[in-house]
Tab-separated table of N, CA and C in Angstrom:
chain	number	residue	atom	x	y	z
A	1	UNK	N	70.148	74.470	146.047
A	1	UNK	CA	70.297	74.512	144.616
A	1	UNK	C	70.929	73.207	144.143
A	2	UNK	N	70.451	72.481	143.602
A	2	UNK	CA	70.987	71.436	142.497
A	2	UNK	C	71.084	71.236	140.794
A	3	UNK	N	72.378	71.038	140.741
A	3	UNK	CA	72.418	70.664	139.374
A	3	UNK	C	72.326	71.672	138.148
A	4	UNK	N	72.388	73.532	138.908
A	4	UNK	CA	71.776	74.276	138.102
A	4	UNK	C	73.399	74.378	137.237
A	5	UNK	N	73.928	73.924	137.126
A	5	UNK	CA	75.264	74.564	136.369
A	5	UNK	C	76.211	73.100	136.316
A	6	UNK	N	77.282	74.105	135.358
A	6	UNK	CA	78.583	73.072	135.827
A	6	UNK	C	79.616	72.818	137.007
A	7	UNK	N	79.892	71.607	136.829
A	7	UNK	CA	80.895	71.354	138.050
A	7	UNK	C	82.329	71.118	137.633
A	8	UNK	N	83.341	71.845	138.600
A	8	UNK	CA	84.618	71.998	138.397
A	8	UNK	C	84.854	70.308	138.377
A	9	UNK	N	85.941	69.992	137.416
A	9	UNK	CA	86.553	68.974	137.338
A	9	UNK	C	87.516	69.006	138.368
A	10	UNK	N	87.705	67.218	138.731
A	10	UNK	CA	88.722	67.050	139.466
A	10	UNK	C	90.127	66.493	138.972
A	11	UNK	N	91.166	66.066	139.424
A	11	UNK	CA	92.005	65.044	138.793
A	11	UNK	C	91.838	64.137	139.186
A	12	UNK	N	90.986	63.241	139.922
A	12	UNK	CA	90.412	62.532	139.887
A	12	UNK	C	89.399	61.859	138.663
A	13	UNK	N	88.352	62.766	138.376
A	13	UNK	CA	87.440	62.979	137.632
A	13	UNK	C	88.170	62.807	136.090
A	14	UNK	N	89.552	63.378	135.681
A	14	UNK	CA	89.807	63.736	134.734
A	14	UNK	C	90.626	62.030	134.614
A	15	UNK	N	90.970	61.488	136.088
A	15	UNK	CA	91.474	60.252	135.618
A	15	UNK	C	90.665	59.411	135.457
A	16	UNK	N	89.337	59.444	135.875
A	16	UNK	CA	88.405	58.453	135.281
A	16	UNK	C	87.997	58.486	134.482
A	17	UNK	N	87.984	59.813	133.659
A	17	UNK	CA	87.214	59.555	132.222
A	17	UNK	C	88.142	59.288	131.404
A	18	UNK	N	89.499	59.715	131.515
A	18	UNK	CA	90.464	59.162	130.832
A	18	UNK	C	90.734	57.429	130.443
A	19	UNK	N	90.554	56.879	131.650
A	19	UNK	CA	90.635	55.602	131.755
A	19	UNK	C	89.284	54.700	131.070
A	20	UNK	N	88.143	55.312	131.490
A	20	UNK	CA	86.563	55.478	130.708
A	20	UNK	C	86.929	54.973	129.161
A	21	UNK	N	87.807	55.871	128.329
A	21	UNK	CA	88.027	56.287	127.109
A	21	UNK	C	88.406	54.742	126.695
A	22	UNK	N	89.311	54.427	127.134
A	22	UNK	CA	90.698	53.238	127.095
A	22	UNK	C	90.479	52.248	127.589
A	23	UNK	N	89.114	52.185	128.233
A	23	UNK	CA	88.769	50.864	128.674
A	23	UNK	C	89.555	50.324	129.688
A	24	UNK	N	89.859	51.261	130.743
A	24	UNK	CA	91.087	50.439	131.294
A	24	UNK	C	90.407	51.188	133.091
A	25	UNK	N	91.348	50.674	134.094
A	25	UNK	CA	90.464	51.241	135.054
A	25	UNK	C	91.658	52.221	135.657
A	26	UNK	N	90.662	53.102	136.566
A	26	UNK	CA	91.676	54.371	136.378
A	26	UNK	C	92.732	54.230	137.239
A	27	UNK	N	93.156	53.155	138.160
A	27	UNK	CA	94.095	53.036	139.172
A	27	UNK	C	95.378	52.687	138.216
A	28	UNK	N	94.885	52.481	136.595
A	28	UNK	CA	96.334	51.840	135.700
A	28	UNK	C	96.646	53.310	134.881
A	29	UNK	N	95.908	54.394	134.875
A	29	UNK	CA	96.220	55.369	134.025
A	29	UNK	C	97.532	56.483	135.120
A	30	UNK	N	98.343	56.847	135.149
A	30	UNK	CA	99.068	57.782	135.529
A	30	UNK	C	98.624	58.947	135.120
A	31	UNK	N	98.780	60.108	136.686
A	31	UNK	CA	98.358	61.382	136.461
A	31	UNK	C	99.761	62.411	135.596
A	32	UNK	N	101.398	61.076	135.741
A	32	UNK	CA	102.304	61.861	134.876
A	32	UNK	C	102.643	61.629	133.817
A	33	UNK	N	102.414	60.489	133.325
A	33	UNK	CA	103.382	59.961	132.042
A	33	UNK	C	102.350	60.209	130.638
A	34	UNK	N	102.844	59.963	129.507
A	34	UNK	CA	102.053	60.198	128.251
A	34	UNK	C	100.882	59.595	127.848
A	35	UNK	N	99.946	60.187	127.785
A	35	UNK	CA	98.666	59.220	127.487
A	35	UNK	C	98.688	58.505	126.476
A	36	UNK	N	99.613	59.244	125.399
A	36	UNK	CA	99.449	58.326	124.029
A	36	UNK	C	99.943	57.116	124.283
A	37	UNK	N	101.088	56.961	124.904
A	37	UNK	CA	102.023	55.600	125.481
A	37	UNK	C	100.503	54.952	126.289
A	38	UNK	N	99.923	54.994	126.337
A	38	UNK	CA	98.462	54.315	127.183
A	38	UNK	C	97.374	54.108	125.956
A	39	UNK	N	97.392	54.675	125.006
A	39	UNK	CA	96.135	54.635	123.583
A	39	UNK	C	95.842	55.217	123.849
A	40	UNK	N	96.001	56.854	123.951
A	40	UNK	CA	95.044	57.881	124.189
A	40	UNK	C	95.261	58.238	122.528
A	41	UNK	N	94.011	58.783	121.597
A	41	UNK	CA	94.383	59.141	120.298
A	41	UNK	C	93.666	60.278	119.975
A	42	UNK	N	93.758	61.174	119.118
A	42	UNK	CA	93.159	62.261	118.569
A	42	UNK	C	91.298	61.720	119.068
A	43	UNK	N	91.230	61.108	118.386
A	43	UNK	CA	89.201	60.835	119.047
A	43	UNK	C	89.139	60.419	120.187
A	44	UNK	N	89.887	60.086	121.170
A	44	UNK	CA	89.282	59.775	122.009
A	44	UNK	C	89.629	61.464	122.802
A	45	UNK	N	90.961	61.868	122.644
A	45	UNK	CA	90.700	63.732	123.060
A	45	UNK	C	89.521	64.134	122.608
A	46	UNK	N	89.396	64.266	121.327
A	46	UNK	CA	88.155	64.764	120.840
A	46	UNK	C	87.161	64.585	121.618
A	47	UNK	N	86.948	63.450	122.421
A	47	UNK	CA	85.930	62.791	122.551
A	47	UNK	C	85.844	63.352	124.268
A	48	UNK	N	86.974	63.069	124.922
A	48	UNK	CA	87.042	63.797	126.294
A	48	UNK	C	86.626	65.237	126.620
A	49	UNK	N	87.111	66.354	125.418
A	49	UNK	CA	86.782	67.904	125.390
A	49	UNK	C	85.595	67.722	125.356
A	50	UNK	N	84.665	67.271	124.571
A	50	UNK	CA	83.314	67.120	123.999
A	50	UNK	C	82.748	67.169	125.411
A	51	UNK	N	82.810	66.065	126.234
A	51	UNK	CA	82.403	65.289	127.356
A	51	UNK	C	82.339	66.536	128.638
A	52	UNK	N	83.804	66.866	127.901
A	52	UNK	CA	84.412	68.287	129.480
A	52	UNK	C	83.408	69.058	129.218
A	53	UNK	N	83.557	69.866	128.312
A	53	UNK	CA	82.052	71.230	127.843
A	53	UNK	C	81.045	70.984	128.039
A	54	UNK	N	80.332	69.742	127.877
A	54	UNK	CA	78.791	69.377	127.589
A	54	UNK	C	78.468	69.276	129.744
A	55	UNK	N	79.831	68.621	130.158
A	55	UNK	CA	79.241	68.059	131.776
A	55	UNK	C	80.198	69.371	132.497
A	56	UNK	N	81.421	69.937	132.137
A	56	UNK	CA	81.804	70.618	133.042
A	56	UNK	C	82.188	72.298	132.725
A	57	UNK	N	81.641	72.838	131.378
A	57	UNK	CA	81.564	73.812	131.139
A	57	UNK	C	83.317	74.497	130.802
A	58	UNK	N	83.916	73.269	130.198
A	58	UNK	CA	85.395	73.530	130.035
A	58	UNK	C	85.412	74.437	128.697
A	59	UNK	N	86.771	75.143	128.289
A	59	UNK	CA	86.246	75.909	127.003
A	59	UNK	C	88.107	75.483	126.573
A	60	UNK	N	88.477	74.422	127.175
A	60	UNK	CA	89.727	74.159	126.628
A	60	UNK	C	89.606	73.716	125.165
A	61	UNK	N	90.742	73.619	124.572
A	61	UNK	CA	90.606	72.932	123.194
A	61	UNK	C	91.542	71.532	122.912
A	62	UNK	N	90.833	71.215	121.745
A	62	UNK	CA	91.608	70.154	122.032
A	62	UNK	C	93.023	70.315	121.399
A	63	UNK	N	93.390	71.141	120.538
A	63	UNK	CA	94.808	71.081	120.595
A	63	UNK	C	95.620	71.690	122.043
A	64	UNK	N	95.069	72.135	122.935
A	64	UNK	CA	95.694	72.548	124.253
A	64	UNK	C	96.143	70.794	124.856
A	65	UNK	N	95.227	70.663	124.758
A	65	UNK	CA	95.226	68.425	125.451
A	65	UNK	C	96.028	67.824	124.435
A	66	UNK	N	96.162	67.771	123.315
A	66	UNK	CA	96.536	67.318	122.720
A	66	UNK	C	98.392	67.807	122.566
A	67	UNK	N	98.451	68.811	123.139
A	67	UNK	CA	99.923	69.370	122.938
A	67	UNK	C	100.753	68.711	124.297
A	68	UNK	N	100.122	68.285	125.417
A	68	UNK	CA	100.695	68.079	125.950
A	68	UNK	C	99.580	67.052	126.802
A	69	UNK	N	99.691	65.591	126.476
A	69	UNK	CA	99.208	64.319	127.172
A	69	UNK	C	99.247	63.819	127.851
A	70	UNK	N	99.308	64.699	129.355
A	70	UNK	CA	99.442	63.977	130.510
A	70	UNK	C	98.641	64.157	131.416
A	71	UNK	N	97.579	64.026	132.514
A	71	UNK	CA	97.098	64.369	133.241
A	71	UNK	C	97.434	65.383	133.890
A	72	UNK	N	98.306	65.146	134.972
A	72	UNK	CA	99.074	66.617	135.127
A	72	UNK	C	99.291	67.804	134.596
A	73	UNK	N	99.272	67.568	133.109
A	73	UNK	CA	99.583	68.931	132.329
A	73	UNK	C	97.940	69.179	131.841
A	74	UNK	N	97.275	68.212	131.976
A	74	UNK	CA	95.605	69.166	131.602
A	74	UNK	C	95.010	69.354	133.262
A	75	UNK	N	95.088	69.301	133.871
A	75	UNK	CA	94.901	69.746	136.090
A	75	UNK	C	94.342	71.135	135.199
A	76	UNK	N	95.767	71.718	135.491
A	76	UNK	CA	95.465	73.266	135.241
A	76	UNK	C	94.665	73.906	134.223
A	77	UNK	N	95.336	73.063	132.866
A	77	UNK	CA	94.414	73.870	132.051
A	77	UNK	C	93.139	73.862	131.956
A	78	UNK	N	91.869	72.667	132.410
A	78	UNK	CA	91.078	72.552	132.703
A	78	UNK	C	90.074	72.744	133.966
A	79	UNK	N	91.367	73.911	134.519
A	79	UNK	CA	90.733	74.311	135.963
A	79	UNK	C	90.320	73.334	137.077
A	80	UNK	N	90.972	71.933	137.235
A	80	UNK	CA	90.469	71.112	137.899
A	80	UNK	C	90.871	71.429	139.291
A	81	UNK	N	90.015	70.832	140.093
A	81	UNK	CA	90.744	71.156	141.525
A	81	UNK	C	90.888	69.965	142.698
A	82	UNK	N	91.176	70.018	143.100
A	82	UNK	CA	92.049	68.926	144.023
A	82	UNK	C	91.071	68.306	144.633
């Protein structure tokens, strides 16, 4: 079977698209500290949830990401796995 569904995010995954967003590469984004302190902004969340649902079948929201901006603190809520 290929490709029939979505795939669990990783924190990996969640640090590259993060970094994706920001133009920056993902070895400079931290999985602890505040994204906003990095330019993470309301559209580019917007823009990450969008990305999560459409490729990984996430049903987070974006005020869940947005309440708390750190990699670490979206792992869980986005069901990512190691």
């Amino acid at each position: 079977m290929t490709g029939t569904g979505p795939t669990a995010l990783t924190v990996e995954r969640i640090r590259a698209d993060v970094a994706d967003v920001l133009g920056e590469d993902p070895e400079d984004i931290p999985v602890d500290e505040n994204l906003v302190d990095y330019g993470l902004d309301s559209m580019r969340i917007m823009s990450l949830v969008e990305r999560w649902r459409r490729d990984h079948g996430i049903t987070t929201t974006f005020v869940d990401l947005a309440e708390r901006p750190a990699i670490e603190a979206w792992a869980p809520l986005l069901g990512a796995v190691s």
